[in-house]
């Protein structure tokens, strides 16, 4: 028995990510409705899936065949659309990251979902990657204490990955984002905040597993052409977050390095959009031995949808408190980084 | 490759505080063991106080000095050493920052908007690892490195730097045991990765999007390389910048992780 999925949003995150992912889970889910905000892209995507399409969210939320809502709109709309879905009686939601851009919105969303018993999953695919569970198990088993965490992200444009999971009409190619005016501290602070909540968010739930209490952001700066470098202390662990979006060249690097008193653990996540199995986990011991754990066939994108199915079917509980804490943690880091930039990025 | 000189005219080499290493034996045409420092390339250990050993070698008539495995020294010591470094070649044998590997990788990251360095080492070795990691940021970015901000605990450090005008980060982790490694990356359209876990050879990889290329392994031992560079500098009348480079790296390293670390008790 498949569950009907209504998708809010019709950008690359839908065409290149969720539709191909759901096609891999056709025994569990069927896309029945896609809504855009007026771009007209929903109709073309829906036609491929045999789904209905509409503009705005009202028709989709009124559609009785929509049992699950996937909120894949721009981040600023996520919270209000989750609330609207709950109010419309939908009881299973996959919300793309971030869940909310403000503390108030995060509180409201979790409160509404908890009170209504709505199954909720936030699409932090790295956290659902089975390799992350393996990495955590190693960290417990090795007996070492986590001292540092570095997340390094260097990304070429997404187009090369879109091309291997979907096809785009010639007039639907992604547009180039204009470069921000990094000399303006307010612009830099605003863009870095958005980057933390839109890009860095991939790893923040995993980071919270290791360093749950944010103490301070020691420094933050924007990195041209688009990126950031942020240093922070959390629960006695020092954290380095560095990201840069490049105009081309080398393949994507998305690496979390965890320095412990006993060894160093690297988690290499596959590029976004592709389905190449789980992340790679590699351990460097002080003596020079390198151990690589085997990768699983399934990736974090598929895993997050399976998690939603399990929550919806009451196989697994919905982790409202964890989702709530993850949202606040990310917003705290984003706000503190922005403030550090405004204040001149001093420690 | 090594400069060939007549067999009997090998440059004399004197080991000031240790038994002769294999480097002289591996340079049979260029080097020969000497009984004293006068007129010789003098090899001194890079243990604490090595700057004074360099001065002593120079006072004894050394024509060049090789410092094996120099540990970070106090900034005042670095100032004095730098000021006196110009009269004879002084070669620093840094196993984790070999001159040949650095030359291979030099400038590969120039123009990369972001450089990252990570190092792990025991509590007693972490200052040296940070010094070498900063040296690699200097090499890859082709520019001086400047500290913008840092945070430390008793067990590690994170720092934000400017490297050759671009952003750079450094993460250092204290291990409970000896060993460790350094990993440095220039993250640009062409990505360069340097991975060092001595005694294994350094690994330098470049990826421009059409594929990753691993540069040839440098198999020469680091002490042979250092001695050969000293002999070549003597013959050519050159003054390598090893001391100035080390002073740059050590000074910056000390500002992140002082030799007398505030978290130590």
PDB file of C-alpha atoms in Angstrom, chain A residues 2 20 23 34 41-42 44 56-57 63 74 100 142-143 148 156 177 184 200 215-216 227 229-230 258 278 290 307 344:
ATOM      1  CA  UNK A   2       1.540   3.287  -1.084  1.00  0.00           C
ATOM      2  CA  UNK A  20      14.075  10.513  -7.938  1.00  0.00           C
ATOM      3  CA  UNK A  23      10.904   6.682  -7.259  1.00  0.00           C
ATOM      4  CA  UNK A  34       3.013  19.060  -6.688  1.00  0.00           C
ATOM      5  CA  UNK A  41       7.383  24.380 -12.813  1.00  0.00           C
ATOM      6  CA  UNK A  42       5.005  22.156 -10.870  1.00  0.00           C
ATOM      7  CA  UNK A  44       5.953  19.826 -15.800  1.00  0.00           C
ATOM      8  CA  UNK A  56       0.003  27.917  -3.850  1.00  0.00           C
ATOM      9  CA  UNK A  57      -0.566  25.406  -1.077  1.00  0.00           C
ATOM     10  CA  UNK A  63      -6.398  17.229  -1.782  1.00  0.00           C
ATOM     11  CA  UNK A  74      12.529  28.126   0.203  1.00  0.00           C
ATOM     12  CA  UNK A 100      12.505  27.027  10.921  1.00  0.00           C
ATOM     13  CA  UNK A 142      37.275   3.563  20.776  1.00  0.00           C
ATOM     14  CA  UNK A 143      37.224   4.932  24.304  1.00  0.00           C
ATOM     15  CA  UNK A 148      37.581  18.742  17.884  1.00  0.00           C
ATOM     16  CA  UNK A 156      31.166  22.915  -7.473  1.00  0.00           C
ATOM     17  CA  UNK A 177      23.466  33.387  -7.858  1.00  0.00           C
ATOM     18  CA  UNK A 184      28.995  45.250   3.819  1.00  0.00           C
ATOM     19  CA  UNK A 200      25.763  23.988   7.248  1.00  0.00           C
ATOM     20  CA  UNK A 215      29.119  27.970  24.426  1.00  0.00           C
ATOM     21  CA  UNK A 216      30.338  30.620  22.057  1.00  0.00           C
ATOM     22  CA  UNK A 227      31.066  30.534   1.857  1.00  0.00           C
ATOM     23  CA  UNK A 229      34.496  29.986   8.149  1.00  0.00           C
ATOM     24  CA  UNK A 230      33.202  29.689  11.694  1.00  0.00           C
ATOM     25  CA  UNK A 258      36.376  14.228  14.378  1.00  0.00           C
ATOM     26  CA  UNK A 278      26.235   5.850   2.480  1.00  0.00           C
ATOM     27  CA  UNK A 290      43.995   3.598   8.453  1.00  0.00           C
ATOM     28  CA  UNK A 307      12.244   7.183   8.766  1.00  0.00           C
ATOM     29  CA  UNK A 344      34.097  42.326  13.458  1.00  0.00           C
TER      30      UNK A 344
END
